[in-house]
Tab-separated table of C-alpha atoms in Angstrom:
chain	number	residue	atom	x	y	z
J	1	MET	CA	-22.666	-83.249	3.277
J	2	ARG	CA	-19.434	-84.569	5.795
J	3	ILE	CA	-16.792	-86.166	3.231
J	4	LEU	CA	-13.656	-87.663	4.888
J	5	LEU	CA	-11.356	-88.389	2.541
J	6	VAL	CA	-8.993	-90.894	3.198
J	7	ARG	CA	-4.719	-92.325	1.765
J	8	ALA	CA	-4.517	-95.492	3.204
J	9	PRO	CA	-2.102	-96.467	4.998
J	10	VAL	CA	1.063	-98.608	3.516
J	11	PRO	CA	1.074	-102.514	3.831
J	12	ALA	CA	4.224	-103.691	6.423
J	13	HIS	CA	4.768	-106.118	2.735
J	14	THR	CA	5.028	-104.140	1.080
J	15	ILE	CA	8.545	-102.201	-0.390
J	16	GLY	CA	9.953	-99.799	-1.996
J	17	LEU	CA	9.554	-95.838	-2.045
J	18	LYS	CA	7.927	-95.660	1.298
J	19	HIS	CA	11.392	-95.117	3.043
J	20	ILE	CA	12.659	-92.850	1.048
J	21	MET	CA	9.929	-90.435	0.469
J	22	VAL	CA	5.813	-89.054	0.712
J	23	CYS	CA	4.331	-87.085	-1.374
J	24	GLU	CA	0.958	-85.054	-1.002
J	25	PRO	CA	-2.261	-87.044	-1.723
J	26	LEU	CA	-2.246	-85.239	-4.794
J	27	GLU	CA	-5.857	-87.320	-6.619
J	28	LEU	CA	-7.403	-86.978	-2.695
J	29	GLU	CA	-7.055	-82.572	-2.670
J	30	TYR	CA	-8.590	-82.479	-6.752
J	31	VAL	CA	-11.919	-84.714	-6.245
J	32	ALA	CA	-12.174	-82.031	-2.758
J	33	ALA	CA	-11.919	-78.963	-5.419
J	34	GLY	CA	-15.035	-80.713	-6.558
J	35	LEU	CA	-16.764	-80.545	-3.529
J	36	ALA	CA	-17.279	-76.777	-3.141
J	37	GLY	CA	-20.021	-76.630	-0.614
J	38	HIS	CA	-19.629	-79.816	1.507
J	39	ASP	CA	-17.592	-80.644	4.337
J	40	VAL	CA	-14.792	-82.071	3.388
J	41	ARG	CA	-11.003	-83.172	5.019
J	42	ILE	CA	-8.491	-85.175	4.064
J	43	MET	CA	-7.208	-87.463	6.207
J	44	ASP	CA	-3.725	-88.873	5.216
J	45	LEU	CA	-3.071	-92.499	7.551
J	46	ILE	CA	0.583	-92.248	5.922
J	47	LEU	CA	1.394	-89.954	8.551
J	48	GLU	CA	-1.795	-90.107	10.772
J	49	ARG	CA	-2.748	-92.669	13.203
J	50	GLY	CA	-6.915	-92.530	14.941
J	51	PHE	CA	-9.390	-93.316	11.837
J	52	GLU	CA	-11.980	-94.924	13.955
J	53	ARG	CA	-11.399	-91.688	16.878
J	54	ARG	CA	-12.031	-89.001	13.224
J	55	LEU	CA	-15.381	-91.445	12.232
J	56	ARG	CA	-16.125	-90.231	15.706
J	57	THR	CA	-15.316	-87.117	16.266
J	58	PHE	CA	-15.758	-85.536	12.797
J	59	ARG	CA	-19.018	-87.885	11.713
J	60	PRO	CA	-18.844	-88.390	7.876
J	61	ASP	CA	-22.279	-89.481	5.453
J	62	VAL	CA	-19.290	-90.424	3.195
J	63	VAL	CA	-16.029	-91.459	3.677
J	64	GLY	CA	-14.172	-92.150	0.173
J	65	THR	CA	-10.414	-93.305	-0.256
J	66	SER	CA	-8.531	-94.768	-3.161
J	67	SER	CA	-5.145	-96.661	-4.350
J	68	TYR	CA	-2.925	-97.789	-6.057
J	69	ILE	CA	-2.985	-102.438	-6.285
J	70	THR	CA	-0.714	-102.489	-3.113
J	71	GLY	CA	-3.143	-100.298	-0.750
J	72	VAL	CA	-6.827	-102.313	-2.384
J	73	ASN	CA	-6.379	-104.329	1.285
J	74	GLU	CA	-6.035	-101.295	3.316
J	75	VAL	CA	-9.149	-100.252	1.455
J	76	ILE	CA	-11.496	-102.025	2.328
J	77	LYS	CA	-10.742	-102.541	5.860
J	78	LEU	CA	-10.439	-99.248	5.647
J	79	CYS	CA	-14.257	-99.178	4.571
J	80	ARG	CA	-15.338	-102.402	6.739
J	81	ALA	CA	-14.234	-100.000	9.810
J	82	ALA	CA	-16.717	-97.022	8.659
J	83	LYS	CA	-19.332	-99.796	7.884
J	84	ARG	CA	-18.940	-101.013	11.678
J	85	TRP	CA	-19.443	-97.396	12.999
J	86	ASP	CA	-22.219	-97.084	11.189
J	87	PRO	CA	-23.813	-98.749	8.234
J	88	ARG	CA	-25.493	-95.599	7.142
J	89	VAL	CA	-21.967	-94.388	5.858
J	90	ARG	CA	-21.462	-94.606	1.892
J	91	THR	CA	-18.422	-95.654	0.641
J	92	VAL	CA	-16.342	-94.720	-2.162
J	93	VAL	CA	-13.425	-96.360	-3.714
J	94	GLY	CA	-11.457	-95.037	-6.803
J	95	GLY	CA	-7.875	-94.955	-8.257
J	96	VAL	CA	-5.581	-95.838	-11.213
J	97	HIS	CA	-6.441	-99.660	-10.043
J	98	ALA	CA	-10.074	-99.246	-10.013
J	99	SER	CA	-10.188	-97.557	-13.011
J	100	ARG	CA	-8.771	-100.795	-14.997
J	101	ALA	CA	-9.223	-103.399	-12.154
J	102	PRO	CA	-13.056	-102.533	-10.262
J	103	GLU	CA	-13.325	-105.911	-9.969
J	104	ASP	CA	-10.591	-106.014	-6.856
J	105	TYR	CA	-12.504	-103.281	-4.315
J	106	ALA	CA	-15.704	-106.183	-4.444
J	107	ASP	CA	-16.411	-106.265	-1.681
J	108	PRO	CA	-20.160	-105.533	0.672
J	109	THR	CA	-18.750	-102.572	2.284
J	110	ILE	CA	-17.992	-100.978	-0.828
J	111	ASP	CA	-21.631	-98.535	-2.266
J	112	CYS	CA	-19.551	-97.629	-5.058
J	113	ILE	CA	-16.899	-97.473	-7.094
J	114	VAL	CA	-15.424	-94.800	-8.939
J	115	PRO	CA	-13.365	-95.371	-12.640
J	116	GLY	CA	-12.857	-92.610	-13.549
J	117	ASP	CA	-12.118	-88.529	-13.008
J	118	GLY	CA	-13.041	-88.727	-9.110
J	119	THR	CA	-13.370	-84.305	-9.781
J	120	THR	CA	-15.895	-84.452	-11.909
J	121	VAL	CA	-17.988	-88.208	-11.015
J	122	MET	CA	-17.673	-87.156	-7.338
J	123	PRO	CA	-20.270	-84.052	-7.336
J	124	GLU	CA	-23.100	-86.142	-8.701
J	125	LEU	CA	-22.570	-89.294	-7.441
J	126	ILE	CA	-22.985	-86.439	-3.741
J	127	ARG	CA	-26.378	-85.915	-5.006
J	128	ALA	CA	-27.146	-88.273	-5.725
J	129	PHE	CA	-26.946	-89.381	-1.969
J	130	GLU	CA	-28.212	-86.014	-0.885
J	131	THR	CA	-31.168	-86.511	-3.090
J	132	GLY	CA	-32.135	-90.175	-2.117
J	133	ARG	CA	-31.100	-91.022	-6.857
J	134	PRO	CA	-30.704	-94.491	-7.804
J	135	LEU	CA	-26.648	-94.995	-8.187
J	136	GLU	CA	-27.663	-96.859	-10.777
J	137	GLU	CA	-28.770	-93.494	-12.794
J	138	VAL	CA	-25.076	-91.850	-12.165
J	139	PRO	CA	-22.984	-92.535	-15.007
J	140	GLY	CA	-19.093	-92.978	-15.056
J	141	LEU	CA	-19.909	-95.649	-11.945
J	142	VAL	CA	-19.304	-99.387	-11.374
J	143	LEU	CA	-21.485	-100.919	-8.569
J	144	PRO	CA	-20.714	-103.997	-6.079
J	145	ARG	CA	-23.348	-105.781	-6.212
J	146	GLU	CA	-23.974	-109.677	-4.785
J	147	GLY	CA	-20.729	-111.094	-6.013
J	148	CYS	CA	-21.295	-109.020	-9.416
J	149	LEU	CA	-19.920	-105.760	-10.371
J	150	GLU	CA	-22.868	-103.035	-12.097
J	151	ARG	CA	-21.358	-100.744	-14.735
J	152	THR	CA	-23.861	-97.689	-15.749
J	153	ALA	CA	-23.870	-95.341	-18.430
J	154	GLU	CA	-20.991	-94.697	-20.065
J	155	ARG	CA	-19.450	-91.338	-19.938
J	156	PRO	CA	-16.227	-88.770	-21.772
J	157	TYR	CA	-13.340	-90.295	-18.932
J	158	MET	CA	-13.253	-86.527	-17.772
J	159	PRO	CA	-13.297	-82.429	-19.568
J	160	HIS	CA	-10.685	-80.335	-20.924
J	161	PRO	CA	-8.381	-80.608	-17.374
J	162	ASP	CA	-8.348	-76.751	-17.440
J	163	ALA	CA	-11.830	-76.772	-16.362
J	164	LEU	CA	-10.976	-78.800	-13.255
J	165	PRO	CA	-10.029	-76.381	-10.405
J	166	LEU	CA	-6.928	-76.458	-8.520
J	167	PRO	CA	-6.057	-79.255	-6.130
J	168	ARG	CA	-7.142	-78.547	-2.107
J	169	ARG	CA	-3.961	-78.439	-0.674
J	170	ASP	CA	-4.719	-76.046	2.436
J	171	LEU	CA	-6.422	-79.427	3.156
J	172	VAL	CA	-2.736	-81.259	4.350
J	173	ALA	CA	-0.982	-77.908	5.266
J	174	HIS	CA	-0.723	-78.938	8.837
J	175	LEU	CA	1.415	-82.210	7.605
J	176	ARG	CA	2.915	-80.442	4.531
J	177	HIS	CA	6.128	-80.023	5.897
J	178	LYS	CA	6.599	-83.485	6.488
J	179	TYR	CA	6.438	-84.059	2.386
J	180	TYR	CA	9.469	-85.338	0.407
J	181	TYR	CA	10.451	-86.198	-2.353
J	182	LEU	CA	14.968	-88.130	-1.975
J	183	PHE	CA	16.567	-84.210	-1.007
J	184	HIS	CA	13.261	-82.429	-2.329
J	185	GLN	CA	11.891	-80.896	1.063
J	186	PRO	CA	8.813	-79.056	1.359
J	187	VAL	CA	7.567	-80.955	-1.976
J	188	ALA	CA	4.396	-80.134	-3.599
J	189	THR	CA	2.824	-82.822	-6.220
J	190	MET	CA	0.967	-81.050	-9.274
J	191	LYS	CA	-0.760	-82.994	-12.616
J	192	THR	CA	-0.176	-81.421	-15.661
J	193	THR	CA	-1.146	-84.344	-18.753
J	194	TRP	CA	-3.899	-87.243	-17.939
J	195	GLY	CA	-3.037	-90.198	-19.980
J	196	CYS	CA	0.285	-90.844	-22.368
J	197	TRP	CA	0.763	-90.313	-26.036
J	198	TYR	CA	2.901	-94.230	-25.920
J	199	LYS	CA	1.912	-97.318	-25.840
J	200	CYS	CA	4.592	-99.575	-23.916
J	201	ASN	CA	3.093	-103.337	-22.430
J	202	PHE	CA	3.645	-103.098	-19.079
J	203	CYS	CA	2.173	-99.345	-19.037
J	204	PHE	CA	-1.681	-99.169	-18.021
J	205	THR	CA	-1.575	-95.147	-18.211
J	206	TRP	CA	-2.642	-94.679	-21.419
J	207	ARG	CA	-5.865	-97.845	-21.566
J	208	ILE	CA	-7.196	-95.565	-18.258
J	209	THR	CA	-7.781	-92.401	-20.890
J	210	ASP	CA	-7.754	-94.932	-24.097
J	211	GLY	CA	-5.221	-94.053	-25.720
J	212	ALA	CA	-5.900	-90.050	-25.332
J	213	ALA	CA	-3.858	-87.481	-23.595
J	214	TYR	CA	-5.639	-85.226	-21.666
J	215	SER	CA	-3.418	-82.326	-20.822
J	216	ARG	CA	-3.069	-78.113	-19.341
J	217	SER	CA	-2.283	-75.246	-21.436
J	218	PRO	CA	0.913	-73.546	-20.327
J	219	GLU	CA	-1.441	-70.292	-19.120
J	220	SER	CA	-4.096	-72.752	-16.707
J	221	ILE	CA	-0.127	-74.594	-15.557
J	222	ALA	CA	1.513	-71.191	-14.850
J	223	ASP	CA	-1.726	-70.055	-12.383
J	224	GLU	CA	-1.181	-73.114	-10.388
J	225	LEU	CA	2.911	-72.789	-9.591
J	226	ALA	CA	2.224	-68.765	-8.944
J	227	ARG	CA	0.038	-70.167	-6.076
J	228	ILE	CA	2.233	-73.217	-5.018
J	229	ASP	CA	4.395	-71.743	-1.967
J	230	CYS	CA	6.422	-74.538	-1.793
J	231	GLU	CA	10.574	-74.505	-3.777
J	232	HIS	CA	10.343	-78.109	-5.101
J	233	VAL	CA	7.325	-79.087	-7.237
J	234	TYR	CA	6.752	-82.628	-8.518
J	235	ILE	CA	5.850	-82.817	-11.486
J	236	VAL	CA	3.983	-86.706	-11.379
J	237	ASP	CA	2.621	-86.660	-15.068
J	238	ASP	CA	4.226	-89.682	-16.772
J	239	ILE	CA	5.889	-87.630	-19.683
J	240	PHE	CA	6.279	-83.997	-19.143
J	241	LEU	CA	9.067	-83.209	-20.883
J	242	ILE	CA	7.072	-83.168	-24.421
J	243	GLN	CA	5.946	-80.978	-26.990
J	244	PRO	CA	8.804	-78.500	-27.432
J	245	ALA	CA	6.636	-76.844	-28.468
J	246	ARG	CA	3.841	-75.982	-24.769
J	247	LEU	CA	7.752	-76.456	-23.245
J	248	ARG	CA	8.191	-73.527	-24.879
J	249	GLU	CA	5.154	-71.501	-24.072
J	250	LEU	CA	5.401	-72.109	-20.544
J	251	GLY	CA	8.958	-71.099	-20.129
J	252	ARG	CA	8.131	-67.595	-21.536
J	253	LEU	CA	4.977	-67.100	-19.016
J	254	LEU	CA	7.333	-68.442	-15.549
J	255	ARG	CA	9.591	-65.963	-16.780
J	256	GLU	CA	7.605	-63.171	-17.760
J	257	ARG	CA	5.661	-63.954	-14.238
J	258	GLY	CA	9.249	-64.255	-12.213
J	259	ILE	CA	8.380	-67.613	-11.113
J	260	ARG	CA	11.218	-69.675	-10.446
J	261	LYS	CA	10.912	-73.340	-9.191
J	262	LYS	CA	13.195	-76.195	-8.751
J	263	PHE	CA	11.021	-78.604	-11.035
J	264	LEU	CA	11.311	-82.804	-10.747
J	265	VAL	CA	9.426	-84.967	-14.304
J	266	TYR	CA	9.346	-87.301	-16.107
J	267	ALA	CA	10.196	-87.524	-19.461
J	268	ARG	CA	11.268	-90.097	-22.338
J	269	SER	CA	14.484	-91.164	-23.361
J	270	ASP	CA	14.220	-90.654	-26.834
J	271	PHE	CA	13.202	-86.798	-26.447
J	272	ILE	CA	15.996	-85.490	-23.943
J	273	SER	CA	18.480	-86.937	-26.319
J	274	ASP	CA	16.785	-85.645	-29.571
J	275	ASN	CA	15.722	-82.107	-27.347
J	276	GLU	CA	18.892	-80.019	-25.656
J	277	GLU	CA	17.108	-76.954	-26.738
J	278	VAL	CA	14.630	-77.533	-24.826
J	279	ILE	CA	16.737	-79.310	-21.871
J	280	ALA	CA	19.568	-76.105	-21.191
J	281	GLU	CA	16.434	-73.774	-21.395
J	282	TRP	CA	14.581	-75.543	-18.624
J	283	ALA	CA	17.773	-76.060	-16.639
J	284	GLY	CA	18.012	-72.553	-16.824
J	285	LEU	CA	14.071	-72.316	-14.993
J	286	GLY	CA	15.287	-74.408	-12.701
J	287	LEU	CA	14.275	-78.115	-13.770
J	288	ARG	CA	16.834	-80.155	-11.288
J	289	ALA	CA	15.560	-84.187	-11.993
J	290	VAL	CA	14.111	-85.957	-14.676
J	291	PHE	CA	12.978	-89.615	-14.186
J	292	ILE	CA	13.861	-91.927	-17.484
J	293	GLY	CA	12.422	-94.660	-18.103
J	294	LEU	CA	15.215	-96.749	-19.153
J	295	GLU	CA	13.896	-99.772	-18.500
J	296	ALA	CA	16.597	-101.960	-19.950
J	297	ALA	CA	20.234	-102.188	-20.476
J	298	THR	CA	19.905	-104.145	-23.994
J	299	ASP	CA	17.943	-103.074	-27.512
J	300	PRO	CA	15.949	-106.450	-27.287
J	301	GLU	CA	14.219	-106.256	-24.001
J	302	LEU	CA	13.495	-102.868	-24.864
J	303	ASP	CA	11.549	-104.145	-28.078
J	304	SER	CA	10.203	-106.611	-26.081
J	305	MET	CA	8.032	-103.943	-23.641
J	306	ASP	CA	7.136	-101.892	-26.697
J	307	LYS	CA	9.275	-99.024	-25.318
J	308	ARG	CA	10.309	-96.719	-28.783
J	309	ALA	CA	13.466	-96.369	-27.083
J	310	SER	CA	16.819	-97.871	-27.079
J	311	VAL	CA	19.146	-97.735	-25.125
J	312	GLU	CA	20.675	-95.311	-27.171
J	313	HIS	CA	18.206	-93.183	-26.887
J	314	ASN	CA	19.099	-93.895	-22.994
J	315	ARG	CA	23.092	-93.405	-23.006
J	316	ARG	CA	22.479	-90.406	-24.779
J	317	ALA	CA	19.687	-88.040	-22.820
J	318	ILE	CA	21.854	-89.586	-19.105
J	319	ALA	CA	24.647	-87.599	-20.957
J	320	LEU	CA	23.226	-84.360	-21.836
J	321	LEU	CA	21.068	-84.099	-18.278
J	322	HIS	CA	24.768	-84.261	-16.621
J	323	LYS	CA	26.036	-82.063	-18.309
J	324	HIS	CA	23.020	-79.373	-18.168
J	325	ARG	CA	24.490	-80.620	-14.066
J	326	ILE	CA	20.306	-82.046	-14.232
J	327	ASP	CA	20.138	-85.863	-11.964
J	328	VAL	CA	18.529	-88.471	-13.313
J	329	TYR	CA	16.259	-90.977	-11.424
J	330	GLY	CA	16.395	-94.021	-13.682
J	331	SER	CA	13.593	-96.869	-13.646
J	332	LEU	CA	15.250	-100.034	-14.817
J	333	ILE	CA	12.734	-103.685	-15.466
J	334	VAL	CA	14.551	-106.765	-14.654
J	335	GLN	CA	13.186	-109.756	-16.351
J	336	PRO	CA	11.935	-113.208	-14.854
J	337	ASP	CA	14.806	-115.003	-16.684
J	338	TYR	CA	17.271	-113.412	-15.561
J	339	THR	CA	20.680	-114.650	-14.256
J	340	GLU	CA	24.073	-113.517	-12.824
J	341	ALA	CA	25.443	-112.625	-15.885
J	342	ASP	CA	22.160	-110.654	-16.531
J	343	PHE	CA	22.409	-107.999	-12.962
J	344	GLU	CA	25.949	-108.527	-14.069
J	345	ARG	CA	25.361	-106.650	-17.166
J	346	MET	CA	23.060	-104.553	-14.769
J	347	LYS	CA	25.681	-103.475	-13.394
J	348	ARG	CA	27.809	-102.359	-15.962
J	349	PHE	CA	25.184	-100.260	-17.116
J	350	ILE	CA	24.346	-98.109	-13.966
J	351	ASP	CA	28.857	-97.421	-13.504
J	352	GLU	CA	29.197	-96.852	-17.704
J	353	ASN	CA	26.124	-94.024	-16.879
J	354	ASN	CA	27.108	-92.778	-13.701
J	355	LEU	CA	23.680	-93.604	-12.274
J	356	TYR	CA	22.905	-93.053	-8.356
J	357	TYR	CA	19.517	-92.948	-7.600
J	358	LEU	CA	17.777	-95.563	-9.151
J	359	ASN	CA	14.406	-97.761	-9.056
J	360	VAL	CA	14.433	-101.271	-10.167
J	361	SER	CA	11.302	-104.130	-10.680
J	362	PRO	CA	10.860	-107.073	-11.393
J	363	LEU	CA	8.761	-107.176	-14.584
J	364	THR	CA	5.073	-106.861	-13.391
J	365	PRO	CA	2.164	-108.026	-15.319
J	366	MET	CA	-0.622	-105.368	-13.878
J	367	PRO	CA	-4.178	-106.194	-14.319
J	368	GLY	CA	-5.026	-103.873	-17.477
J	369	THR	CA	-2.217	-104.006	-19.355
J	370	LEU	CA	-1.065	-105.817	-22.598
J	371	ILE	CA	0.689	-108.143	-20.417
J	372	TRP	CA	-1.558	-109.489	-18.303
J	373	GLU	CA	-2.864	-112.255	-20.366
J	374	GLN	CA	0.572	-113.019	-21.677
J	375	TYR	CA	1.581	-113.934	-17.848
J	376	LYS	CA	-1.858	-114.070	-15.754
J	377	ASP	CA	-1.913	-117.536	-15.529
J	378	ARG	CA	1.773	-117.950	-14.990
J	379	LEU	CA	1.698	-116.688	-11.292
J	380	ILE	CA	3.314	-117.147	-7.382
J	381	VAL	CA	1.430	-114.565	-6.216
J	382	ASP	CA	-2.003	-114.986	-5.464
J	383	ARG	CA	-3.784	-111.478	-6.986
J	384	ARG	CA	-5.615	-111.142	-3.578
J	385	ALA	CA	-1.904	-110.667	-1.643
J	386	HIS	CA	-2.395	-106.557	-2.778
J	387	GLY	CA	0.863	-105.560	-0.746
J	388	LEU	CA	3.529	-107.693	-2.162
J	389	TRP	CA	2.503	-105.927	-6.109
J	390	ASP	CA	4.818	-103.460	-5.512
J	391	LEU	CA	7.238	-103.998	-8.710
J	392	SER	CA	9.459	-104.615	-5.716
J	393	HIS	CA	8.154	-108.135	-5.216
J	394	THR	CA	8.483	-110.928	-8.145
J	395	VAL	CA	4.898	-112.067	-8.771
J	396	LEU	CA	6.213	-115.044	-11.802
J	397	PRO	CA	8.181	-117.528	-11.645
J	398	THR	CA	12.099	-116.859	-11.876
J	399	LYS	CA	15.233	-118.786	-13.120
J	400	MET	CA	17.010	-118.609	-10.312
J	401	PRO	CA	16.153	-119.585	-6.664
J	402	LEU	CA	13.727	-117.511	-5.422
J	403	LYS	CA	16.146	-115.955	-2.459
J	404	ARG	CA	19.054	-115.893	-4.729
J	405	TYR	CA	17.121	-113.469	-6.991
J	406	TYR	CA	16.238	-110.991	-4.099
J	407	ARG	CA	19.968	-111.394	-3.399
J	408	SER	CA	21.058	-110.010	-6.791
J	409	LEU	CA	17.785	-107.546	-6.854
J	410	LEU	CA	19.624	-105.852	-3.987
J	411	GLY	CA	22.630	-106.291	-4.555
J	412	VAL	CA	22.381	-103.419	-8.299
J	413	TYR	CA	21.427	-101.147	-5.317
J	414	THR	CA	23.564	-102.209	-2.936
J	415	HIS	CA	26.410	-101.457	-6.064
J	416	ALA	CA	24.653	-98.118	-7.441
J	417	CYS	CA	23.784	-96.545	-4.453
J	418	LEU	CA	24.275	-97.371	-0.675
J	419	SER	CA	28.394	-95.945	-0.805
J	420	PRO	CA	28.996	-92.869	0.400
J	421	PHE	CA	31.800	-92.781	-1.460
J	422	ARG	CA	30.559	-93.325	-5.186
J	423	ALA	CA	27.709	-90.551	-4.203
J	424	ARG	CA	30.191	-88.360	-3.673
J	425	ARG	CA	32.325	-89.251	-6.384
J	426	LEU	CA	29.924	-88.604	-8.597
J	427	GLY	CA	28.921	-85.150	-7.653
J	428	LEU	CA	25.470	-84.900	-7.191
J	429	PRO	CA	23.338	-81.862	-8.444
J	430	THR	CA	20.723	-81.996	-5.973
J	431	ALA	CA	22.372	-83.967	-2.710
J	432	PRO	CA	23.481	-82.383	0.169
J	433	PRO	CA	26.684	-83.076	1.782
J	434	ILE	CA	27.091	-87.257	2.343
J	435	TRP	CA	26.942	-86.558	5.975
J	436	SER	CA	24.112	-84.282	6.376
J	437	PRO	CA	20.735	-84.843	7.648
J	438	LYS	CA	18.849	-85.484	4.791
J	439	PHE	CA	21.871	-88.007	3.060
J	440	LEU	CA	20.920	-89.819	6.014
J	441	ARG	CA	18.361	-90.061	5.836
J	442	LEU	CA	18.904	-90.854	2.805
J	443	TRP	CA	20.872	-94.339	3.899
J	444	LEU	CA	18.523	-95.439	6.786
J	445	GLY	CA	15.227	-95.105	4.211
J	446	ALA	CA	17.578	-97.205	2.064
J	447	LEU	CA	18.812	-99.357	4.777
J	448	LYS	CA	14.815	-100.183	5.395
J	449	ILE	CA	14.536	-101.076	2.343
J	450	ALA	CA	17.686	-103.504	2.171
J	451	ALA	CA	16.764	-104.928	4.892
J	452	GLN	CA	13.302	-105.640	3.166
J	453	PHE	CA	14.488	-107.373	0.233
J	454	LEU	CA	16.817	-109.614	3.014
J	455	ALA	CA	13.622	-111.210	3.971
J	456	ALA	CA	11.657	-111.119	0.366
J	457	HIS	CA	11.838	-114.859	-0.674
J	458	ARG	CA	9.934	-115.166	2.604
J	459	HIS	CA	6.188	-113.426	1.866
J	460	HIS	CA	6.444	-116.135	-0.930
J	461	THR	CA	5.466	-118.463	1.579
J	462	ARG	CA	0.949	-119.758	2.381
J	463	ARG	CA	1.342	-118.380	5.468
J	464	GLU	CA	2.430	-114.689	4.086
J	465	LEU	CA	0.639	-115.069	0.808
J	466	ALA	CA	-2.433	-115.234	3.222
J	467	ARG	CA	-1.444	-112.034	5.690
J	468	ALA	CA	-0.318	-110.057	2.910
J	469	ALA	CA	-3.945	-110.915	1.762
J	470	ASP	CA	-6.041	-109.955	4.805
J	471	ARG	CA	-8.992	-107.703	4.387
J	472	GLY	CA	-9.304	-107.020	8.317
J	473	PRO	CA	-12.609	-108.383	9.647
J	474	GLU	CA	-15.547	-109.114	7.815
J	475	PRO	CA	-18.458	-107.665	8.620
J	476	THR	CA	-21.115	-109.046	11.089
J	477	VAL	CA	-24.252	-111.079	9.708
J	478	GLY	CA	-27.183	-108.189	11.727
J	479	GLN	CA	-24.046	-105.911	9.980
J	480	ALA	CA	-24.625	-107.583	6.284
J	481	ALA	CA	-28.164	-108.045	6.538
J	482	ARG	CA	-28.462	-104.035	6.679
J	483	LEU	CA	-26.147	-103.370	4.122
J	484	SER	CA	-26.755	-105.233	1.421
J	485	SER	CA	-31.051	-103.985	2.358
J	486	ASP	CA	-31.288	-101.661	-0.417
J	487	ARG	CA	-29.176	-104.146	-2.933
J	488	ARG	CA	-30.491	-106.145	-4.999
J	489	ALA	CA	-30.296	-109.865	-5.027
J	490	ALA	CA	-28.699	-110.670	-8.287
J	491	CYS	CA	-26.591	-110.259	-10.582
J	492	PRO	CA	-28.698	-109.098	-14.092
J	493	THR	CA	-27.812	-110.528	-16.732
J	494	GLY	CA	-25.217	-108.925	-19.189
J	495	ARG	CA	-23.377	-107.453	-16.382
J	496	SER	CA	-19.957	-108.440	-14.791
J	497	PRO	CA	-18.880	-111.310	-12.636
J	498	SER	CA	-16.595	-109.862	-9.875
């Protein structure tokens, strides 16, 4: 079969990393790897244009796509466009948001939702399409059925990850020179663990895998690294620096095989502060930057998130990474009841710890997290305005007026990131000279983000919320009839409504 896998574009209202990074669509590369024997293409609509033209030229039998919460409406637009082109084309949606909130994709133009590991589910799904086997017989699916969701039989989240094929990076090789993260370019992304060992209440990563963590062996990781020809490798696990014995074994394999990369990875502050020998070893192996969920500058805030780490852990981890010439990419969470004094405290924490690279996010109770039930009735952003659920817009009422809240949030970024003199004074290990093209690109992206923050309070008007909730043209009456011809007219008893 001809299968077109598509990464949706970033919505216009969405604020954030789209202006300072674009990484390869790793989840689609994994899905493609499981579809040996089929004609598979990947289209990255963050960097490419002409989706409908590609439909006409490639003529796919199946269109597959995925998204985070911000991309739900863009995914639905793609599926509607595909069905307008040919109602017979099969449309499949997956991704992390589909795993926790499949009801958001309940649209008549979506044939199937894959809430688990697409690499292993998609081959069986494609065989069902080829043979005419009812999708109800394929385990691990969610099927939109006339305003309802029908779940098929359960299946394990995934096999042992060493059994997965390596991602098909060749399908986006023509775009490789355009993939970057800040100053790391070109950069390849890589995954070594699915799930997480910790249970922060604002995060749903651990809930997707029911609290289990599926980790690849050091041998499997080294095998893939040996095949990656990018110097920079961004390991996207929620936590990579964990389990010292596994890290030591992987380090041994990298030295034995002469594999040299520059790594960007995630870690917890408590692990870093308690395991300097691991950090020192990996600094020698090429560790250049570590993403840390610092989250807050006070212990009560950290405790309220079930973080199981302290501000002292944060401070020690930052100092240790700086000692070993490793950049810190920190994330902080702004509570809805913050006042000017809280924002000033956050700036002091940033200055005291010499932080530069930051992601500062309003607390966002994502569907599927433990805090969702606590906050779901207090939202000021409609669930359908998915482009605003970007961890930059607040979706909760704030103590400060919205305009002042966003200006204060922007003030933290401006204070930390937009001074060339501060960047030069900090001596950032991975940064080029401050007047280099890469640094100028970063500042240009930061200025675009700043412009969005200046207008963010206006996005909460009824008109802008409606624009953010737009899903594109719905099928015509005739198209809708053809789409539903093989679907049940009502949701069977006991199945979940959307």
